[in-house]
Amino acid sequence: MTPVPPTSLATISHGLRRRNRTQFLIKTLGLAAVSLAFLTLLVLVGSLVSSGFHALTQTHIELAVHVDPKTIDKQKLPRGNFRDILQEALIEHLPPIDDRRLHRTAARLLSRGGEFELRDRVVANPALIGRIVLLKVPVSDPYDQLNKGLISRQTPEEFRRLSDQEIAWFDHLQANNVISRPINIGLLVNADSRFPEQAGLRGALVGSFWALLVCFMISFPLGIGAGIYLEEFAPRNRLSDVIEVNINNLAAVPSVVFGLLALAVFIGWFGLPRSAPVVGGLTLALMTMPTIIIATRAALKAVPPSIREAALAVGASPQQVVFGHALPLAMPGILTGTIIGMAQALGETAPLLLIGMNAFITSAPASPFDSATSLPTQIFIWADSPERGFVSRTSAAILVLLTFLISMNALAIILRQKFQKKW
Amino acid sequence: MFIAAIGGYAWNVRAARKLHEQGRRLVATSEYHGLYSLLVVLIPAQLLVLLWIVLQGPLIDYLQLKALPQAVPLEKGAQQLLLSEIKSIAGGRIFGTPEDWMLAAAERQTRLNKYGEWALIAVVLALVLSLLVYCRARVSIAFHARRRAEKIVYLVLMTCSIVAILTTIGIIASLLVETGRFLSHVPVTEFLFGLNWEPQIPIREDQVAAQGAFGWIPVLLGTLTITAVALFIAVPVGLMSAIYLNEFASGPMRAISKPILEILAGVPTVVYGFFAVLVVTPAIRDLGDMLGVVVSHNTALAAGGVMGIMLIPFISSFADDALSAVPQDLRNGSLALGATRAETVLQVVFPAAVPGIVGGVLLAVSRAIGETMIVVMAAGLIAKLTINPLDSVTTITVQIMTLLIGDTSFDNPKTLAAFALGMMLFGVTLAINVLALRIVHKYRELYD
């Protein structure tokens, strides 16, 4: 048989098959790329949740503490050896231990700091001395990990953080029903601590709040003012061009450079206090301002000229047009941009580290001038801490931060949907 | 102050109304007479208070130093220490038993502070009252209150936009000053061309261990290595997903995907850093063990890879903008000639969008160079002259952070080196940004 001479149709259909294959390939690659992005997000959130949910509960032990008048003197409050009576109470719950030296080992089950809760209660109500107080205190980190199954009992003893004896004690306590695992409220209401079981985010939340408040108070009026000026009043000359290029560039300057600026100018030259939320807020304000300016300009630009012209036609001055008509119509857009800018500011870490907001502080700041940490710097501190318990705390803190960010962004989206007008 | 300003508003409004009621025509409405008073009172008073707060501290410090007995050491650092000690005594926190002259100084501190407060109140009151009277006197038929008020508002708005410039000037000035001081310790050629970065300086004079070497080349190489790894991941993935979403995906797919990518863009970098340490680094090390490759503990692959993930939405959104800006007519024309969608994308739309995409990629490069938290948490600390991504490398930003975190004084080359690095970082990113914005801008004008 002679080979069939290729017709033009055959050439085309052969070529078409090849071309469709290319098309399929491109499309698949694209889909793969999108899926990869989603997958990483999923892995990111998944790993944070799977490690963070351990920190949502905290193992506690309930002890009946006899507040011994011999150890605790009413006259000497708030001093007194509260740790000892707490230890006594624990030993009584354990099977008898002959060796006195083992008492110290056993006492490591209690979190250091549990005695402060007892002390505060006794100081608030000295009548408790001589009576028996029911007290729920957190257990220390290794036991917490054991209870959550993060320390495996199968590991040989020498590689484990808890000895067989210690695990036996814990099991004994568990059998006596004094161990519980309530929701970890301390994560939100406690301040920072060296001990994972005591550490909480209160100081960081308050610090972030102050910093964001300062940031908002400065960047919002300044940003809107500058935006209005540049969009509505600035003469078209070299200076305006310089300002414009400058603002676009400021928005892209690395955040760590703003940190250097704050360190040199605010702290070095002006002598403002280190680690203070007010300095953090000022720095964040400088970083947020370009965002707000750009949002303001975009929102003002979106107001249709017919509205301006109508106002001008009935005799309004240019400023009356802006403040009476254009600005109110642009406000939803400006607010959306502001909220997004504030969300960015909330997640900003590097400049705050440079101005020293990574200090170890065990109380929440009372004013913006006190030393404090912020939510992201607290995450950084905890991520750097060697104790195992901080791994899940860090994840939990990140989840808290992400919750704030997502709600802020959701608010911005709702605002945009609700007030967006098509002209 | 605010009450006074509002009072001034009311006062002037009433005065103007009274004139109006007498049957005379004013050139400005009464509200504008009020507004004029409000602005004229409020703004100078605010400025005065701000200035006062800034100047009072240094002034009191100066007075204190002059009043101290002669025997006190007069070195600069010691002075600072002394002043803060006096302040803490004045604040009621006494450690140990301070000497008598210190107690006297603390007393003086409290007294000066109190004087300062009273003087501030008195001066502000006087200023506010005189301005109020002045404004009240200005109310008349012929007074153009609106024009005057608008002039003030205009100036205020202009000042706001000057702040943006001041920020840039502040950045440049602070970096330049500190870099200048750094270069007085370290010759500029050593900094720019030196191949060693060991910023440890001897604490004692006779210490042999570390002399300190400040050549930024290894740090720069590390930065470029990590940036390259990041772009190697971010550019293809970001670009392909933008092409897919823009040209192939259905409407709903697009509507769901874009917000999800935006979430990825909104995740703070400290979170990515933790992710790198918690998940990615162990995974890469396990993989390396499996393949029999020695992977360093802080491999550049982990930091760069996670940074790449961070940049995916960034590049994708820029590419998306660039692709959407290509006019539909070009696509229709290509499709009408019988090209497949893929051919249209590759041969028509993509080339037209290249300038915008290049601009986006350049901005991503500048982001990667300036990115801090991921590398601080996941990259190494020691500068090595290598571009092997399996090795541990350090970056400019990591060095800035490690040199400056902790207690720092502004007079040793170690601290100042951070500012010199910051200066280089600012210069490099600024150049890239200007270039990128210019490319994007130029391209946009093409189709408008």
Short mmCIF file of N, CA and C in Angstrom, two decimals, chain B residues 261-368:
data_model
loop_
_atom_site.label_atom_id
_atom_site.label_comp_id
_atom_site.label_asym_id
_atom_site.label_seq_id
_atom_site.Cartn_x
_atom_site.Cartn_y
_atom_site.Cartn_z
N LEU B 261 -5.36 34.20 48.30
CA LEU B 261 -4.00 34.69 48.07
C LEU B 261 -3.74 35.94 48.91
N GLU B 262 -4.79 36.77 49.07
CA GLU B 262 -4.62 37.97 49.88
C GLU B 262 -4.35 37.63 51.34
N ILE B 263 -4.98 36.56 51.82
CA ILE B 263 -4.69 36.12 53.20
C ILE B 263 -3.22 35.78 53.32
N LEU B 264 -2.71 35.04 52.33
CA LEU B 264 -1.29 34.67 52.33
C LEU B 264 -0.42 35.92 52.38
N ALA B 265 -0.88 36.99 51.71
CA ALA B 265 -0.11 38.23 51.69
C ALA B 265 -0.20 38.96 53.02
N GLY B 266 -1.30 38.75 53.76
CA GLY B 266 -1.50 39.51 54.99
C GLY B 266 -0.89 38.87 56.21
N VAL B 267 -0.35 37.66 56.07
CA VAL B 267 0.25 36.98 57.23
C VAL B 267 1.52 37.73 57.63
N PRO B 268 1.64 38.12 58.90
CA PRO B 268 2.84 38.85 59.33
C PRO B 268 4.08 38.00 59.14
N THR B 269 5.22 38.67 58.90
CA THR B 269 6.42 37.92 58.58
C THR B 269 6.95 37.14 59.78
N VAL B 270 6.62 37.59 60.99
CA VAL B 270 7.10 36.84 62.15
C VAL B 270 6.45 35.46 62.17
N VAL B 271 5.23 35.38 61.63
CA VAL B 271 4.55 34.09 61.55
C VAL B 271 5.26 33.18 60.54
N TYR B 272 5.62 33.74 59.40
CA TYR B 272 6.38 32.96 58.42
C TYR B 272 7.70 32.49 59.02
N GLY B 273 8.34 33.37 59.80
CA GLY B 273 9.60 33.00 60.41
C GLY B 273 9.43 31.79 61.33
N PHE B 274 8.39 31.83 62.15
CA PHE B 274 8.13 30.71 63.05
C PHE B 274 7.82 29.45 62.26
N PHE B 275 7.07 29.61 61.18
CA PHE B 275 6.73 28.49 60.31
C PHE B 275 8.01 27.87 59.75
N ALA B 276 8.94 28.71 59.34
CA ALA B 276 10.21 28.21 58.80
C ALA B 276 10.94 27.38 59.84
N VAL B 277 10.97 27.88 61.08
CA VAL B 277 11.71 27.17 62.12
C VAL B 277 10.99 25.90 62.53
N LEU B 278 9.67 25.99 62.62
CA LEU B 278 8.88 24.87 63.16
C LEU B 278 8.74 23.75 62.14
N VAL B 279 8.49 24.08 60.88
CA VAL B 279 8.12 23.07 59.90
C VAL B 279 9.19 22.89 58.81
N VAL B 280 9.58 24.00 58.18
CA VAL B 280 10.34 23.87 56.94
C VAL B 280 11.76 23.39 57.19
N THR B 281 12.45 24.01 58.17
CA THR B 281 13.83 23.61 58.41
C THR B 281 13.94 22.12 58.76
N PRO B 282 13.13 21.61 59.72
CA PRO B 282 13.23 20.17 60.00
C PRO B 282 12.94 19.32 58.76
N ALA B 283 11.95 19.75 57.96
CA ALA B 283 11.59 18.97 56.78
C ALA B 283 12.76 18.90 55.81
N ILE B 284 13.42 20.06 55.59
CA ILE B 284 14.53 20.07 54.65
C ILE B 284 15.69 19.23 55.18
N ARG B 285 15.91 19.29 56.49
CA ARG B 285 17.00 18.50 57.07
C ARG B 285 16.72 17.01 56.94
N ASP B 286 15.46 16.62 57.19
CA ASP B 286 15.11 15.21 57.04
C ASP B 286 15.33 14.76 55.60
N LEU B 287 14.90 15.60 54.68
CA LEU B 287 15.07 15.29 53.26
C LEU B 287 16.54 15.14 52.93
N GLY B 288 17.35 16.06 53.47
CA GLY B 288 18.79 16.02 53.23
C GLY B 288 19.39 14.73 53.79
N ASP B 289 18.96 14.33 54.99
CA ASP B 289 19.45 13.08 55.58
C ASP B 289 19.11 11.90 54.69
N MET B 290 17.89 11.94 54.16
CA MET B 290 17.43 10.84 53.32
C MET B 290 18.29 10.74 52.07
N LEU B 291 18.63 11.90 51.49
CA LEU B 291 19.41 11.90 50.27
C LEU B 291 20.90 11.82 50.55
N GLY B 292 21.26 11.88 51.81
CA GLY B 292 22.67 11.81 52.15
C GLY B 292 23.42 13.10 51.91
N VAL B 293 22.69 14.23 51.93
CA VAL B 293 23.34 15.52 51.74
C VAL B 293 23.45 16.19 53.10
N VAL B 294 24.59 16.80 53.36
CA VAL B 294 24.73 17.50 54.63
C VAL B 294 24.07 18.88 54.51
N VAL B 295 23.04 19.07 55.31
CA VAL B 295 22.34 20.35 55.27
C VAL B 295 22.64 21.09 56.57
N SER B 296 23.04 22.35 56.44
CA SER B 296 23.36 23.12 57.63
C SER B 296 22.10 23.35 58.46
N HIS B 297 22.34 23.66 59.75
CA HIS B 297 21.20 23.81 60.65
C HIS B 297 20.31 24.98 60.23
N ASN B 298 20.93 26.08 59.83
CA ASN B 298 20.14 27.25 59.40
C ASN B 298 20.26 27.41 57.89
N THR B 299 19.86 26.41 57.16
CA THR B 299 20.09 26.46 55.73
C THR B 299 19.38 27.63 55.07
N ALA B 300 20.05 28.22 54.09
CA ALA B 300 19.46 29.33 53.36
C ALA B 300 18.22 28.87 52.61
N LEU B 301 18.16 27.55 52.35
CA LEU B 301 17.01 27.01 51.61
C LEU B 301 15.71 27.24 52.37
N ALA B 302 15.74 27.05 53.69
CA ALA B 302 14.52 27.19 54.48
C ALA B 302 14.06 28.64 54.49
N ALA B 303 15.00 29.55 54.85
CA ALA B 303 14.63 30.96 54.92
C ALA B 303 14.18 31.46 53.55
N GLY B 304 14.97 31.10 52.51
CA GLY B 304 14.62 31.56 51.17
C GLY B 304 13.31 30.97 50.70
N GLY B 305 13.10 29.68 50.99
CA GLY B 305 11.87 29.03 50.55
C GLY B 305 10.65 29.68 51.16
N VAL B 306 10.70 29.91 52.47
CA VAL B 306 9.55 30.51 53.13
C VAL B 306 9.35 31.94 52.63
N MET B 307 10.47 32.63 52.40
CA MET B 307 10.34 33.98 51.86
C MET B 307 9.69 33.93 50.48
N GLY B 308 10.02 32.88 49.72
CA GLY B 308 9.39 32.69 48.41
C GLY B 308 7.88 32.55 48.55
N ILE B 309 7.45 31.76 49.54
CA ILE B 309 6.01 31.60 49.77
C ILE B 309 5.37 32.95 50.06
N MET B 310 6.09 33.74 50.89
CA MET B 310 5.57 35.06 51.24
C MET B 310 5.42 35.94 50.00
N LEU B 311 6.33 35.77 49.03
CA LEU B 311 6.32 36.65 47.87
C LEU B 311 5.35 36.20 46.78
N ILE B 312 4.86 34.94 46.87
CA ILE B 312 3.96 34.45 45.82
C ILE B 312 2.79 35.40 45.59
N PRO B 313 2.01 35.74 46.64
CA PRO B 313 0.87 36.63 46.39
C PRO B 313 1.30 38.01 45.90
N PHE B 314 2.47 38.44 46.35
CA PHE B 314 2.98 39.75 45.95
C PHE B 314 3.19 39.80 44.44
N ILE B 315 3.93 38.81 43.93
CA ILE B 315 4.20 38.75 42.49
C ILE B 315 2.92 38.48 41.73
N SER B 316 2.12 37.57 42.27
CA SER B 316 0.89 37.22 41.58
C SER B 316 -0.01 38.44 41.42
N SER B 317 -0.09 39.29 42.46
CA SER B 317 -1.00 40.43 42.34
C SER B 317 -0.46 41.46 41.34
N PHE B 318 0.87 41.64 41.32
CA PHE B 318 1.43 42.57 40.33
C PHE B 318 1.23 42.03 38.92
N ALA B 319 1.50 40.73 38.72
CA ALA B 319 1.33 40.15 37.39
C ALA B 319 -0.14 40.22 36.98
N ASP B 320 -1.02 40.00 37.96
CA ASP B 320 -2.46 40.07 37.69
C ASP B 320 -2.84 41.46 37.18
N ASP B 321 -2.34 42.49 37.88
CA ASP B 321 -2.63 43.86 37.45
C ASP B 321 -2.12 44.09 36.04
N ALA B 322 -0.89 43.62 35.79
CA ALA B 322 -0.30 43.85 34.47
C ALA B 322 -1.09 43.14 33.39
N LEU B 323 -1.51 41.90 33.68
CA LEU B 323 -2.26 41.14 32.67
C LEU B 323 -3.63 41.76 32.42
N SER B 324 -4.29 42.21 33.51
CA SER B 324 -5.62 42.80 33.31
C SER B 324 -5.54 44.10 32.54
N ALA B 325 -4.38 44.77 32.62
CA ALA B 325 -4.26 46.05 31.95
C ALA B 325 -4.10 45.90 30.44
N VAL B 326 -3.80 44.67 30.00
CA VAL B 326 -3.69 44.45 28.55
C VAL B 326 -5.09 44.51 27.96
N PRO B 327 -5.30 45.35 26.96
CA PRO B 327 -6.64 45.54 26.43
C PRO B 327 -7.24 44.24 25.88
N GLN B 328 -8.54 44.10 26.10
CA GLN B 328 -9.25 42.91 25.64
C GLN B 328 -9.13 42.74 24.13
N ASP B 329 -9.04 43.86 23.42
CA ASP B 329 -8.98 43.79 21.95
C ASP B 329 -7.82 42.92 21.46
N LEU B 330 -6.68 43.02 22.17
CA LEU B 330 -5.53 42.22 21.75
C LEU B 330 -5.85 40.73 21.83
N ARG B 331 -6.53 40.34 22.94
CA ARG B 331 -6.90 38.93 23.10
C ARG B 331 -7.87 38.52 22.01
N ASN B 332 -8.89 39.35 21.84
CA ASN B 332 -9.92 39.01 20.84
C ASN B 332 -9.30 38.85 19.46
N GLY B 333 -8.39 39.77 19.13
CA GLY B 333 -7.75 39.71 17.82
C GLY B 333 -7.00 38.41 17.64
N SER B 334 -6.24 38.04 18.68
CA SER B 334 -5.45 36.82 18.59
C SER B 334 -6.35 35.60 18.49
N LEU B 335 -7.40 35.56 19.31
CA LEU B 335 -8.31 34.41 19.27
C LEU B 335 -9.01 34.33 17.92
N ALA B 336 -9.35 35.48 17.35
CA ALA B 336 -10.07 35.50 16.07
C ALA B 336 -9.20 34.95 14.96
N LEU B 337 -7.88 35.08 15.11
CA LEU B 337 -6.99 34.54 14.09
C LEU B 337 -6.81 33.04 14.26
N GLY B 338 -7.42 32.45 15.27
CA GLY B 338 -7.37 31.02 15.43
C GLY B 338 -6.34 30.53 16.43
N ALA B 339 -5.74 31.42 17.17
CA ALA B 339 -4.78 30.99 18.19
C ALA B 339 -5.54 30.36 19.36
N THR B 340 -4.91 29.39 20.00
CA THR B 340 -5.53 28.84 21.20
C THR B 340 -5.33 29.85 22.33
N ARG B 341 -6.04 29.58 23.45
CA ARG B 341 -5.90 30.48 24.59
C ARG B 341 -4.45 30.53 25.06
N ALA B 342 -3.81 29.36 25.10
CA ALA B 342 -2.43 29.31 25.58
C ALA B 342 -1.53 30.14 24.69
N GLU B 343 -1.73 30.01 23.37
CA GLU B 343 -0.91 30.79 22.44
C GLU B 343 -1.17 32.28 22.62
N THR B 344 -2.43 32.62 22.80
CA THR B 344 -2.75 34.03 23.03
C THR B 344 -2.00 34.55 24.24
N VAL B 345 -2.05 33.76 25.33
CA VAL B 345 -1.38 34.20 26.56
C VAL B 345 0.11 34.34 26.33
N LEU B 346 0.71 33.29 25.77
CA LEU B 346 2.17 33.25 25.70
C LEU B 346 2.72 34.25 24.69
N GLN B 347 2.01 34.40 23.54
CA GLN B 347 2.62 35.19 22.48
C GLN B 347 2.06 36.60 22.34
N VAL B 348 0.88 36.84 22.93
CA VAL B 348 0.31 38.18 22.79
C VAL B 348 0.21 38.90 24.13
N VAL B 349 -0.51 38.28 25.07
CA VAL B 349 -0.80 38.99 26.32
C VAL B 349 0.46 39.14 27.17
N PHE B 350 1.19 38.03 27.31
CA PHE B 350 2.36 38.06 28.19
C PHE B 350 3.41 39.08 27.74
N PRO B 351 3.79 39.07 26.45
CA PRO B 351 4.77 40.09 26.03
C PRO B 351 4.28 41.51 26.29
N ALA B 352 2.97 41.72 26.11
CA ALA B 352 2.46 43.07 26.34
C ALA B 352 2.52 43.44 27.82
N ALA B 353 2.46 42.41 28.67
CA ALA B 353 2.43 42.68 30.11
C ALA B 353 3.81 42.66 30.74
N VAL B 354 4.83 42.30 29.96
CA VAL B 354 6.16 42.09 30.54
C VAL B 354 6.68 43.29 31.36
N PRO B 355 6.57 44.51 30.87
CA PRO B 355 7.11 45.62 31.68
C PRO B 355 6.50 45.67 33.08
N GLY B 356 5.17 45.52 33.16
CA GLY B 356 4.52 45.54 34.47
C GLY B 356 4.99 44.40 35.34
N ILE B 357 5.15 43.23 34.72
CA ILE B 357 5.58 42.07 35.50
C ILE B 357 7.01 42.27 35.99
N VAL B 358 7.86 42.80 35.12
CA VAL B 358 9.25 43.05 35.54
C VAL B 358 9.28 44.02 36.71
N GLY B 359 8.45 45.07 36.60
CA GLY B 359 8.37 46.02 37.72
C GLY B 359 7.99 45.31 39.00
N GLY B 360 6.98 44.43 38.94
CA GLY B 360 6.54 43.69 40.11
C GLY B 360 7.64 42.81 40.68
N VAL B 361 8.37 42.13 39.77
CA VAL B 361 9.44 41.25 40.22
C VAL B 361 10.54 42.06 40.91
N LEU B 362 10.83 43.24 40.33
CA LEU B 362 11.86 44.09 40.95
C LEU B 362 11.43 44.51 42.35
N LEU B 363 10.14 44.88 42.49
CA LEU B 363 9.66 45.25 43.83
C LEU B 363 9.78 44.06 44.78
N ALA B 364 9.53 42.85 44.23
CA ALA B 364 9.67 41.66 45.06
C ALA B 364 11.12 41.47 45.49
N VAL B 365 12.06 41.76 44.59
CA VAL B 365 13.48 41.66 44.95
C VAL B 365 13.78 42.60 46.11
N SER B 366 13.27 43.82 46.00
CA SER B 366 13.55 44.79 47.07
C SER B 366 12.90 44.34 48.38
N ARG B 367 11.70 43.74 48.27
CA ARG B 367 11.06 43.19 49.48
C ARG B 367 11.91 42.10 50.09
N ALA B 368 12.44 41.22 49.22
CA ALA B 368 13.21 40.08 49.71
C ALA B 368 14.50 40.55 50.38
#
